[in-house]
PDB file of C-alpha atoms in Angstrom:
ATOM      1  CA  MET A  21      23.601 124.865-149.172  1.00 56.00           C
ATOM      2  CA  GLU A  22      23.517 121.789-146.968  1.00 72.00           C
ATOM      3  CA  ASN A  23      26.352 121.256-144.487  1.00 86.00           C
ATOM      4  CA  ILE A  24      28.049 117.974-145.375  1.00 88.00           C
ATOM      5  CA  LYS A  25      30.652 116.109-143.308  1.00 93.00           C
ATOM      6  CA  ARG A  26      30.625 112.407-144.085  1.00 94.00           C
ATOM      7  CA  ASN A  27      32.484 109.367-145.295  1.00 96.00           C
ATOM      8  CA  TYR A  28      31.138 108.115-148.610  1.00 97.00           C
ATOM      9  CA  ARG A  29      31.899 104.579-149.780  1.00 98.00           C
ATOM     10  CA  ILE A  30      32.088 103.618-153.450  1.00 98.00           C
ATOM     11  CA  ASP A  31      31.992  99.849-153.977  1.00 98.00           C
ATOM     12  CA  ASN A  32      33.140  97.573-156.767  1.00 98.00           C
ATOM     13  CA  VAL A  33      34.878 100.016-159.104  1.00 98.00           C
ATOM     14  CA  GLU A  34      37.876  99.736-161.390  1.00 98.00           C
ATOM     15  CA  LEU A  35      41.018 101.334-159.971  1.00 98.00           C
ATOM     16  CA  ASN A  36      43.290 103.180-162.407  1.00 98.00           C
ATOM     17  CA  TRP A  37      46.349 105.427-162.308  1.00 97.00           C
ATOM     18  CA  ALA A  38      46.942 104.743-158.603  1.00 97.00           C
ATOM     19  CA  LYS A  39      49.533 107.066-157.144  1.00 97.00           C
ATOM     20  CA  LEU A  40      49.102 106.046-153.530  1.00 97.00           C
ATOM     21  CA  ASP A  41      52.561 104.903-152.419  1.00 95.00           C
ATOM     22  CA  LYS A  42      54.002 108.425-152.365  1.00 94.00           C
ATOM     23  CA  PRO A  43      52.510 111.841-153.118  1.00 95.00           C
ATOM     24  CA  VAL A  44      52.937 113.353-156.570  1.00 96.00           C
ATOM     25  CA  SER A  45      52.926 117.008-157.561  1.00 93.00           C
ATOM     26  CA  PRO A  46      51.250 117.367-160.974  1.00 83.00           C
ATOM     27  CA  PHE A  47      50.230 121.002-160.514  1.00 85.00           C
ATOM     28  CA  GLY A  48      52.452 122.184-157.678  1.00 88.00           C
ATOM     29  CA  THR A  49      50.458 120.581-154.860  1.00 91.00           C
ATOM     30  CA  LEU A  50      51.682 117.328-153.289  1.00 96.00           C
ATOM     31  CA  GLN A  51      48.852 114.798-153.313  1.00 96.00           C
ATOM     32  CA  TRP A  52      47.924 111.127-153.598  1.00 97.00           C
ATOM     33  CA  GLU A  53      45.731 110.312-156.613  1.00 97.00           C
ATOM     34  CA  LEU A  54      43.426 107.599-157.920  1.00 98.00           C
ATOM     35  CA  GLN A  55      40.965 107.355-160.793  1.00 98.00           C
ATOM     36  CA  VAL A  56      37.946 105.086-160.364  1.00 98.00           C
ATOM     37  CA  ALA A  57      35.862 103.844-163.261  1.00 98.00           C
ATOM     38  CA  THR A  58      32.589 102.022-163.905  1.00 98.00           C
ATOM     39  CA  THR A  59      30.454 101.126-166.894  1.00 98.00           C
ATOM     40  CA  ASP A  60      27.328 101.109-164.698  1.00 97.00           C
ATOM     41  CA  LYS A  61      25.306 104.222-165.632  1.00 97.00           C
ATOM     42  CA  ALA A  62      23.162 103.964-162.473  1.00 97.00           C
ATOM     43  CA  LYS A  63      26.307 104.024-160.310  1.00 97.00           C
ATOM     44  CA  ALA A  64      27.650 106.976-162.314  1.00 97.00           C
ATOM     45  CA  ASP A  65      24.377 108.858-161.829  1.00 97.00           C
ATOM     46  CA  GLU A  66      24.497 108.126-158.076  1.00 97.00           C
ATOM     47  CA  LEU A  67      28.065 109.462-157.904  1.00 97.00           C
ATOM     48  CA  ALA A  68      27.102 112.620-159.812  1.00 96.00           C
ATOM     49  CA  SER A  69      24.174 113.222-157.453  1.00 95.00           C
ATOM     50  CA  ASN A  70      26.603 112.892-154.514  1.00 94.00           C
ATOM     51  CA  HIS A  71      28.884 115.757-155.572  1.00 94.00           C
ATOM     52  CA  PHE A  72      31.425 113.894-157.716  1.00 96.00           C
ATOM     53  CA  ASN A  73      32.594 115.238-161.086  1.00 96.00           C
ATOM     54  CA  VAL A  74      31.761 112.249-163.300  1.00 98.00           C
ATOM     55  CA  LYS A  75      33.223 112.150-166.812  1.00 98.00           C
ATOM     56  CA  GLU A  76      32.032 109.791-169.547  1.00 98.00           C
ATOM     57  CA  LYS A  77      33.961 108.450-172.517  1.00 97.00           C
ATOM     58  CA  ASP A  78      32.852 105.520-174.677  1.00 97.00           C
ATOM     59  CA  GLY A  79      30.443 104.204-172.024  1.00 96.00           C
ATOM     60  CA  THR A  80      32.973 104.316-169.184  1.00 98.00           C
ATOM     61  CA  TYR A  81      32.358 106.753-166.335  1.00 98.00           C
ATOM     62  CA  THR A  82      35.333 108.013-164.320  1.00 98.00           C
ATOM     63  CA  ILE A  83      36.020 110.223-161.344  1.00 98.00           C
ATOM     64  CA  ALA A  84      39.400 111.529-160.223  1.00 97.00           C
ATOM     65  CA  LEU A  85      40.055 111.356-156.488  1.00 98.00           C
ATOM     66  CA  LYS A  86      42.875 112.915-154.516  1.00 97.00           C
ATOM     67  CA  ARG A  87      44.135 113.591-151.015  1.00 97.00           C
ATOM     68  CA  LYS A  88      46.450 116.501-150.340  1.00 95.00           C
ATOM     69  CA  ALA A  89      49.701 115.600-148.593  1.00 96.00           C
ATOM     70  CA  ILE A  90      49.799 118.931-146.733  1.00 93.00           C
ATOM     71  CA  LYS A  91      46.780 120.275-144.834  1.00 89.00           C
ATOM     72  CA  ALA A  92      45.653 123.892-145.094  1.00 85.00           C
ATOM     73  CA  ASP A  93      47.353 124.612-141.743  1.00 92.00           C
ATOM     74  CA  GLY A  94      50.696 123.317-143.091  1.00 91.00           C
ATOM     75  CA  ALA A  95      50.650 120.035-141.155  1.00 94.00           C
ATOM     76  CA  GLU A  96      51.324 116.748-142.931  1.00 95.00           C
ATOM     77  CA  ASN A  97      48.250 114.740-143.863  1.00 95.00           C
ATOM     78  CA  LYS A  98      48.078 110.981-143.246  1.00 96.00           C
ATOM     79  CA  PRO A  99      48.585 108.857-146.367  1.00 96.00           C
ATOM     80  CA  VAL A 100      45.638 107.078-147.953  1.00 97.00           C
ATOM     81  CA  THR A 101      44.988 103.764-146.195  1.00 97.00           C
ATOM     82  CA  VAL A 102      45.432 100.850-148.621  1.00 98.00           C
ATOM     83  CA  VAL A 103      44.330  97.323-147.690  1.00 98.00           C
ATOM     84  CA  ASP A 104      43.634  94.058-149.471  1.00 97.00           C
ATOM     85  CA  GLY A 105      40.377  92.088-149.446  1.00 95.00           C
ATOM     86  CA  ASN A 106      41.258  90.654-145.999  1.00 96.00           C
ATOM     87  CA  LEU A 107      41.845  94.158-144.576  1.00 97.00           C
ATOM     88  CA  GLN A 108      45.602  93.575-144.423  1.00 97.00           C
ATOM     89  CA  PRO A 109      47.854  96.527-145.307  1.00 97.00           C
ATOM     90  CA  MET A 110      49.291  96.214-148.794  1.00 97.00           C
ATOM     91  CA  ASP A 111      51.961  97.842-150.914  1.00 96.00           C
ATOM     92  CA  ALA A 112      50.113 100.553-152.863  1.00 97.00           C
ATOM     93  CA  SER A 113      52.772 100.552-155.594  1.00 95.00           C
ATOM     94  CA  LYS A 114      51.500  97.116-156.715  1.00 95.00           C
ATOM     95  CA  ILE A 115      48.046  98.426-157.745  1.00 97.00           C
ATOM     96  CA  GLY A 116      47.836  98.246-161.530  1.00 96.00           C
ATOM     97  CA  ASN A 117      45.202  99.647-163.868  1.00 96.00           C
ATOM     98  CA  GLY A 118      42.125  97.435-163.994  1.00 97.00           C
ATOM     99  CA  SER A 119      42.332  96.328-160.357  1.00 98.00           C
ATOM    100  CA  ILE A 120      38.921  96.202-158.662  1.00 98.00           C
ATOM    101  CA  GLY A 121      38.114  97.584-155.253  1.00 98.00           C
ATOM    102  CA  ASN A 122      36.195  99.818-152.902  1.00 98.00           C
ATOM    103  CA  VAL A 123      37.098 103.359-151.878  1.00 98.00           C
ATOM    104  CA  ILE A 124      36.161 105.651-149.016  1.00 98.00           C
ATOM    105  CA  VAL A 125      36.077 109.388-149.600  1.00 98.00           C
ATOM    106  CA  TYR A 126      35.597 112.046-146.930  1.00 97.00           C
ATOM    107  CA  GLN A 127      33.241 114.761-148.176  1.00 95.00           C
ATOM    108  CA  TYR A 128      32.869 118.213-146.658  1.00 93.00           C
ATOM    109  CA  SER A 129      31.147 121.501-147.439  1.00 90.00           C
ATOM    110  CA  TYR A 130      33.311 124.517-148.140  1.00 87.00           C
ATOM    111  CA  ASP A 131      32.766 128.257-148.542  1.00 86.00           C
ATOM    112  CA  MET A 132      35.980 130.005-149.584  1.00 83.00           C
ATOM    113  CA  MET A 133      36.628 133.193-151.521  1.00 86.00           C
ATOM    114  CA  GLY A 134      33.015 133.464-152.653  1.00 86.00           C
ATOM    115  CA  ARG A 135      32.810 129.869-153.887  1.00 88.00           C
ATOM    116  CA  GLN A 136      30.708 127.205-152.241  1.00 89.00           C
ATOM    117  CA  GLY A 137      30.598 123.495-152.847  1.00 89.00           C
ATOM    118  CA  VAL A 138      31.399 120.032-151.607  1.00 92.00           C
ATOM    119  CA  GLY A 139      34.997 118.854-151.543  1.00 91.00           C
ATOM    120  CA  SER A 140      36.168 115.262-151.478  1.00 95.00           C
ATOM    121  CA  SER A 141      39.320 113.745-150.002  1.00 96.00           C
ATOM    122  CA  LEU A 142      40.331 110.150-150.690  1.00 98.00           C
ATOM    123  CA  SER A 143      40.675 108.322-147.360  1.00 98.00           C
ATOM    124  CA  GLY A 144      40.993 104.621-148.060  1.00 98.00           C
ATOM    125  CA  VAL A 145      41.226 101.964-150.749  1.00 98.00           C
ATOM    126  CA  GLN A 146      40.398  98.266-150.430  1.00 98.00           C
ATOM    127  CA  VAL A 147      41.724  96.190-153.322  1.00 98.00           C
ATOM    128  CA  THR A 148      39.496  93.150-153.857  1.00 98.00           C
ATOM    129  CA  GLU A 149      40.981  91.981-157.204  1.00 98.00           C
ATOM    130  CA  LEU A 150      44.589  92.954-157.782  1.00 97.00           C
ATOM    131  CA  ARG A 151      46.035  93.387-161.240  1.00 96.00           C
ATOM    132  CA  GLU A 152      49.619  93.863-160.238  1.00 94.00           C
ATOM    133  CA  TYR A 153      51.448  96.832-161.708  1.00 91.00           C
ATOM    134  CA  ASN A 154      54.477  95.667-163.665  1.00 82.00           C
ATOM    135  CA  PRO A 155      56.641  98.637-164.593  1.00 76.00           C
ATOM    136  CA  SER A 156      58.539  98.340-167.807  1.00 71.00           C
ATOM    137  CA  ALA A 157      61.014 101.038-168.754  1.00 48.00           C
ATOM    138  CA  SER A 158      60.619 100.326-172.445  1.00 54.00           C
ATOM    139  CA  GLY A 159      56.876  99.714-172.670  1.00 63.00           C
ATOM    140  CA  PHE A 160      57.571  96.350-174.387  1.00 61.00           C
ATOM    141  CA  ASP A 161      57.138  92.761-173.233  1.00 64.00           C
ATOM    142  CA  ALA A 162      60.010  90.258-173.571  1.00 65.00           C
ATOM    143  CA  ILE A 163      59.748  88.063-176.664  1.00 66.00           C
ATOM    144  CA  GLY A 164      62.057  85.129-177.370  1.00 65.00           C
ATOM    145  CA  ASN A 165      65.592  85.005-176.077  1.00 62.00           C
ATOM    146  CA  GLY A 166      66.455  88.609-176.867  1.00 57.00           C
ATOM    147  CA  ASP A 167      69.139  87.679-179.443  1.00 55.00           C
ATOM    148  CA  THR A 168      69.411  90.462-182.013  1.00 54.00           C
ATOM    149  CA  SER A 169      72.631  89.283-183.695  1.00 53.00           C
ATOM    150  CA  GLY A 170      70.931  87.863-186.813  1.00 52.00           C
ATOM    151  CA  ASP A 171      70.346  89.604-190.129  1.00 54.00           C
ATOM    152  CA  VAL A 172      68.400  92.789-189.578  1.00 50.00           C
ATOM    153  CA  GLU A 173      66.415  94.557-192.284  1.00 55.00           C
ATOM    154  CA  GLU A 174      66.332  98.280-192.112  1.00 58.00           C
ATOM    155  CA  ALA A 175      62.957  99.673-191.169  1.00 53.00           C
ATOM    156  CA  PRO A 176      61.225 101.593-193.957  1.00 53.00           C
ATOM    157  CA  ILE A 177      61.285 105.347-193.665  1.00 60.00           C
ATOM    158  CA  PHE A 178      57.916 107.014-194.171  1.00 48.00           C
TER     159      PHE A 178
END
């Protein structure tokens, strides 16, 4: 197996499910996360040939990227660097699904417990087209003035 230690840049991809403002713990390990997507098959093939686990659904190719918050030696890891198109630091919590940007991933060879491969760690994100995340507790958008005092029909029960 080849010995890999490099930064790999992925340009002009859709940014989804960005959890870059604070680490999350979906499976017991604190980490920052980001999904990148493209509809460009050639780009997807290039990513697959460069040790990324590319998944395809309905013509969209995605890869899940992460960066552990705690290093193997127990020390804290630096957060993912997040900048705008002018290289100015930006609030990562504003990145909404469908934003466009570039990402840098550090790749490294590993050989642990009989398994060999190439690992990837998300290092930086540059947001070139921001679709601002707008959290809504209800999942609805405001319509009208919000007055619900009028006659209300009961919803049918199915």
